[in-house]
Amino acid sequence: MKQDSVISRFFRLIEVFVFYHPKTFLSVILLATLFFASRIPYLEMYSNFADLLPQEHPYIQLHNDVKDTFGGANNVVMAISVEEGDIFNSDTLSRIHRLTQGVDSLPGVNHNLVRSLTHRTVRKNWMTEMGNMNSEAYYDPLYPDMSQEQLEQLRLDVMANPTVYGLLVAPDLKSALIRGTFNEGQLDYVEIFRQLGELKDEVEQLRVDEAAQGVHIYATGQPVLMGWVYSYLGQIMQIFLLTMAILLALLVAYFRTRGYGILLPLIGVMISATWGLGIVSLLGYNLDPLTLVIPFLITARAMSHGIQLVERYYLEALEAADSHDAARRTFETLFRPGTLGIVSDAVGLLLISLGSSPINVKLGIYASIWAGTVVITVLMAVPLILSLLPLSKVSVDAADKAQAGVFASLARFVTSKGGSLAVLLLAFAVYAGGGLLSSKVQIGESEPGSPILYPDHDYNVSSKNINDNFPGSEEMYIVAHTDEPGGMKRPEVLRALEDLQIHMLQDPEMGGSKGMPDLVKQVNQILHNDDPRWAVIPDEASYVGGLMFAFMASSPIPGALKEFVDTDDQTANLVFFYKDHKGETLRRAIHMAKEWIDDPANQVEGLEVRLAGGPIGVTAAINEAAFESNLVIIPAAMALIFLFVTLFYWSFHAGWLMFLVMTFCTVATYAYMGIVGIGIDVNTVPIIAVGIGVGIDYSIYMMDRVREETARAEGDLGAGIRHAIATTGKAIAFTATALIGGVVMWAFVSDLRFQADAALLLVVMLILNAWAAANLVPAWIVRFRPKFIVQAELLDDEIQAKPVAA
């Protein structure tokens, strides 16, 4: 049956209108390219922490409410460790003080939330002879040279304070911690990282006591991580140049002496990249270093479309009257399947914007527009340029015949009864095995430290050291809010929060906690001659208020209670320390907290307990949002591509066949992620969606070519498939190689592990899709003989384009 649907007529009108006004359209494309090029200098590349946060998530809403009071998730944690002895010597204490002063002077730091043994806010409290409570800083920088007796007393004082010993000084007394929390906003990560680096070098080289040896400094936290990311931006140009060299080498190897095949795809890439970068700038978006793999993939995809066009041009040139005729035939035969493939790319990218994180919303919008412009910058521009160039006819040489022979052998295998059955059985086995392996994929990160960097990186080594020696560098905030000011003084409220702390400490992976109950019990003990029997919560709110007032009055530093409770005594913060933010750790922490909150026995009138802030709460929100996005984006991408293909070919079977390919490759991809330990997070969901949209192009090209060649062979399905594989199969193999070449250098050159993992994940998806297009699609067609192929007739433009030899 002849496919003369509304869609076919629409494409026919575009083909006629565009191709017969080549100079006009090329002039418009050139002017647009110059305009977009003028916008590129205004494009910025940076990371904004707020872009990672799904603002509608309740954890992020809590984070936004308390970040100015109790601190957010942008924390720097530094540790100084000694190999011999302990930190209680003048040399090491001087170093701790210098590190503390350096952290306190970083741009954007919240000075009231800096914590360190030598900081002004960390104080020794005691009861005077008059029965009053007094306090003083543990370290006086005006008198850095302390006697042995003073050092010994300092050691005892620290060990007697549970808010210092274990939290700021390691239990073995060999390490001290410095914590700094930054005010939220667009922090200058580069400047923070630079100052931290200089501070670390300065303190490590400091020699107050020449006998002091083996001093090591470690740094972790979000600003440090982003600083490391920025430090590798210089590699982008290196990766770009290496990628272009690989693509050029592939073009030369494939086209050899055919100059158009080398030149035209590169021109298409340059136009596409200029438009894409200009669009990002016009939208006012920034390029994020962590998502740069996707623009590289879009650029490589644009080149692969150019390769398809030039390859078809050389085939058509053998029968064409002139260059215009050859270019017209090329345009008419590839514009429709190419447009469908690009729409699939754009849909997969646009659906990324359904995620709740702003970074994915921005990426989805600009990347989908960028990918969509390939219709103009490559599918239209390359044939139009070819129509104005002299006709180039190149005879089939020995290398081409050898390549054709390889694909002809593949075609004979796939079209045979046993071969097609073997391919389908293999696909079924991948479905079954992949489904089992997919269950190993975790939500969030699957190992300690940051997956953005390699395990042996200085950042992850620092994280491990800090977490080995302290309760943990990862904090989770649980915020308690009462319905009236002063509610935190109520004994029943404090006892409930104490019970929550005890409940959470049942988690063996939780390193420790701090909160208002700990402070009240500590002050009560101090005011009763340090008798541990008085380390209890009083029975009266007025008594609790008196203890809190005594603590504040003992300190000349304003905001002494700020890390525990707000100024109205209405909202309090419980801090729980964890040693990592693996997906498993986060889920267990959140589950245990919800378990206590949801228990009716723990309900207190007027008390609301909210989850969850701090680095753990923010990461948990990001992971939950990524999982929910994954459940929406991936099925939505498949459903829309299924719908487009079904409408385009007016065949449910065509849509089903593409759906089969997409699910096959997706299941196999999740199996790969389960094997190598890549989790589902805010960074991997876009990669999977992009892989689906880009990879399905191969199968669309193959299916369309099988339909066309079967119609030319007057319904001989075997001949049609063999001819399609021998021609389009070759092009698919090369374009897949070109796409892999476009991203693979990230795996070998980038010092950012995430970029390398993302590149390898895309490589796996591209290989799977190329195999499915060259094997699974023809095998399915051979076995099930869909009507839209076996009963197809040539479209009008395909009749005008005479058949060409493979």
Tab-separated table of C-alpha atoms in Angstrom, residues 535-705:
chain	number	residue	atom	x	y	z
A	535	ALA	CA	23.267	14.858	83.467
A	536	VAL	CA	19.487	14.716	83.053
A	537	ILE	CA	16.746	16.883	81.609
A	538	PRO	CA	14.960	18.870	84.362
A	539	ASP	CA	11.242	18.515	85.008
A	540	GLU	CA	10.335	22.197	84.608
A	541	ALA	CA	10.493	24.476	81.572
A	542	SER	CA	11.637	27.382	83.735
A	543	TYR	CA	14.552	25.289	84.999
A	544	VAL	CA	15.544	24.460	81.407
A	545	GLY	CA	15.325	28.152	80.533
A	546	GLY	CA	17.615	28.951	83.436
A	547	LEU	CA	20.201	26.455	82.232
A	548	MET	CA	20.083	27.901	78.728
A	549	PHE	CA	20.445	31.443	80.108
A	550	ALA	CA	23.389	30.390	82.267
A	551	PHE	CA	25.121	28.921	79.234
A	552	MET	CA	24.584	32.074	77.164
A	553	ALA	CA	25.608	34.372	80.028
A	554	SER	CA	28.831	32.453	80.509
A	555	SER	CA	29.975	33.235	76.989
A	556	PRO	CA	30.981	36.693	75.787
A	557	ILE	CA	30.394	35.473	72.249
A	558	PRO	CA	26.942	36.329	70.816
A	559	GLY	CA	24.922	33.460	69.389
A	560	ALA	CA	26.295	30.805	71.744
A	561	LEU	CA	23.161	28.699	71.243
A	562	LYS	CA	22.773	29.360	67.523
A	563	GLU	CA	23.943	25.911	66.428
A	564	PHE	CA	21.296	24.296	68.668
A	565	VAL	CA	18.201	26.518	68.715
A	566	ASP	CA	16.858	29.684	67.114
A	567	THR	CA	16.542	33.006	68.942
A	568	ASP	CA	12.874	32.367	69.856
A	569	ASP	CA	13.631	28.956	71.378
A	570	GLN	CA	10.946	27.637	69.044
A	571	THR	CA	12.989	25.622	66.531
A	572	ALA	CA	15.873	23.280	67.365
A	573	ASN	CA	18.303	21.342	65.207
A	574	LEU	CA	19.498	17.794	65.821
A	575	VAL	CA	22.682	16.908	63.928
A	576	PHE	CA	23.559	13.304	63.084
A	577	PHE	CA	26.990	12.411	61.687
A	578	TYR	CA	27.474	9.756	58.996
A	579	LYS	CA	30.650	8.487	57.370
A	580	ASP	CA	29.369	8.458	53.772
A	581	HIS	CA	26.388	9.412	51.643
A	582	LYS	CA	25.913	6.137	49.803
A	583	GLY	CA	22.382	5.461	48.639
A	584	GLU	CA	22.057	2.624	51.129
A	585	THR	CA	23.185	4.840	54.024
A	586	LEU	CA	20.768	7.597	53.095
A	587	ARG	CA	17.789	5.284	52.730
A	588	ARG	CA	18.492	3.655	56.090
A	589	ALA	CA	18.910	7.018	57.850
A	590	ILE	CA	15.705	8.444	56.397
A	591	HIS	CA	13.788	5.231	57.104
A	592	MET	CA	14.860	5.158	60.747
A	593	ALA	CA	13.930	8.806	61.246
A	594	LYS	CA	10.507	8.311	59.633
A	595	GLU	CA	9.980	5.197	61.702
A	596	TRP	CA	10.334	7.226	64.911
A	597	ILE	CA	8.356	10.218	63.642
A	598	ASP	CA	5.421	8.071	62.477
A	599	ASP	CA	5.195	6.135	65.744
A	600	PRO	CA	2.141	7.475	67.678
A	601	ALA	CA	3.929	6.763	70.965
A	602	ASN	CA	6.456	9.509	70.118
A	603	GLN	CA	3.918	12.233	69.416
A	604	VAL	CA	4.148	15.330	71.633
A	605	GLU	CA	1.474	17.999	71.537
A	606	GLY	CA	2.677	21.104	69.733
A	607	LEU	CA	5.856	19.447	68.401
A	608	GLU	CA	6.572	18.881	64.694
A	609	VAL	CA	9.670	16.973	63.604
A	610	ARG	CA	10.775	17.603	59.991
A	611	LEU	CA	13.196	15.859	57.647
A	612	ALA	CA	15.885	16.480	56.557
A	613	GLY	CA	18.616	19.075	56.086
A	614	GLY	CA	22.380	19.196	55.871
A	615	PRO	CA	24.445	17.367	53.252
A	616	ILE	CA	22.681	14.051	53.956
A	617	GLY	CA	19.189	15.527	53.682
A	618	VAL	CA	20.003	17.455	50.522
A	619	THR	CA	21.604	14.419	48.881
A	620	ALA	CA	18.645	12.246	49.874
A	621	ALA	CA	16.277	14.740	48.242
A	622	ILE	CA	18.384	14.801	45.068
A	623	ASN	CA	18.422	10.981	44.934
A	624	GLU	CA	14.685	10.650	45.536
A	625	ALA	CA	13.965	13.251	42.860
A	626	ALA	CA	16.329	11.474	40.442
A	627	PHE	CA	14.578	8.152	41.041
A	628	GLU	CA	11.158	9.709	40.485
A	629	SER	CA	12.460	11.435	37.353
A	630	ASN	CA	13.850	8.135	36.106
A	631	LEU	CA	10.405	6.534	36.493
A	632	VAL	CA	8.882	9.325	34.393
A	633	ILE	CA	11.532	10.357	31.861
A	634	ILE	CA	12.611	6.965	30.521
A	635	PRO	CA	9.071	5.539	29.952
A	636	ALA	CA	7.931	8.909	28.562
A	637	ALA	CA	10.811	8.966	26.074
A	638	MET	CA	9.952	5.459	24.906
A	639	ALA	CA	6.225	6.228	24.687
A	640	LEU	CA	6.701	9.396	22.628
A	641	ILE	CA	9.179	7.788	20.229
A	642	PHE	CA	6.765	4.855	19.875
A	643	LEU	CA	3.984	7.325	19.057
A	644	PHE	CA	6.092	9.270	16.532
A	645	VAL	CA	7.202	6.138	14.696
A	646	THR	CA	3.670	4.705	14.674
A	647	LEU	CA	2.226	7.902	13.191
A	648	PHE	CA	5.132	8.416	10.804
A	649	TYR	CA	4.753	4.963	9.211
A	650	TRP	CA	1.046	4.703	10.069
A	651	SER	CA	1.810	1.280	11.510
A	652	PHE	CA	1.490	-0.009	15.065
A	653	HIS	CA	4.000	-2.736	14.197
A	654	ALA	CA	6.621	-0.112	13.283
A	655	GLY	CA	6.191	1.591	16.656
A	656	TRP	CA	6.309	-1.768	18.439
A	657	LEU	CA	9.530	-2.733	16.683
A	658	MET	CA	11.247	0.472	17.815
A	659	PHE	CA	9.841	-0.004	21.318
A	660	LEU	CA	11.353	-3.494	21.341
A	661	VAL	CA	14.774	-2.071	20.440
A	662	MET	CA	14.542	0.684	23.067
A	663	THR	CA	13.583	-1.679	25.878
A	664	PHE	CA	16.269	-4.175	24.848
A	665	CYS	CA	19.006	-1.528	24.981
A	666	THR	CA	17.670	0.049	28.185
A	667	VAL	CA	17.522	-3.252	30.071
A	668	ALA	CA	21.034	-4.128	28.899
A	669	THR	CA	22.230	-0.653	29.967
A	670	TYR	CA	20.804	-1.029	33.470
A	671	ALA	CA	22.467	-4.453	33.651
A	672	TYR	CA	25.812	-2.818	32.810
A	673	MET	CA	25.201	-0.176	35.509
A	674	GLY	CA	24.471	-2.919	38.024
A	675	ILE	CA	27.665	-4.784	37.126
A	676	VAL	CA	30.040	-1.796	37.319
A	677	GLY	CA	28.290	-0.093	40.253
A	678	ILE	CA	26.900	3.046	38.587
A	679	GLY	CA	23.883	4.337	40.518
A	680	ILE	CA	20.809	6.252	39.400
A	681	ASP	CA	21.274	9.900	40.354
A	682	VAL	CA	20.816	13.412	39.038
A	683	ASN	CA	23.748	12.934	36.640
A	684	THR	CA	23.019	9.487	35.161
A	685	VAL	CA	19.294	9.910	34.360
A	686	PRO	CA	20.044	12.434	31.556
A	687	ILE	CA	22.705	10.122	30.122
A	688	ILE	CA	20.248	7.221	29.846
A	689	ALA	CA	17.551	9.424	28.280
A	690	VAL	CA	20.038	10.799	25.756
A	691	GLY	CA	21.271	7.308	24.926
A	692	ILE	CA	17.722	6.155	24.145
A	693	GLY	CA	16.988	9.101	21.855
A	694	VAL	CA	20.314	9.029	20.036
A	695	GLY	CA	20.600	5.265	19.764
A	696	ILE	CA	17.174	4.667	18.230
A	697	ASP	CA	18.296	6.630	15.148
A	698	TYR	CA	20.180	3.596	13.886
A	699	SER	CA	17.130	1.363	14.018
A	700	ILE	CA	14.963	3.996	12.332
A	701	TYR	CA	17.453	4.310	9.468
A	702	MET	CA	17.663	0.530	9.110
A	703	MET	CA	13.908	-0.029	9.229
A	704	ASP	CA	13.271	2.713	6.690
A	705	ARG	CA	15.936	1.385	4.341
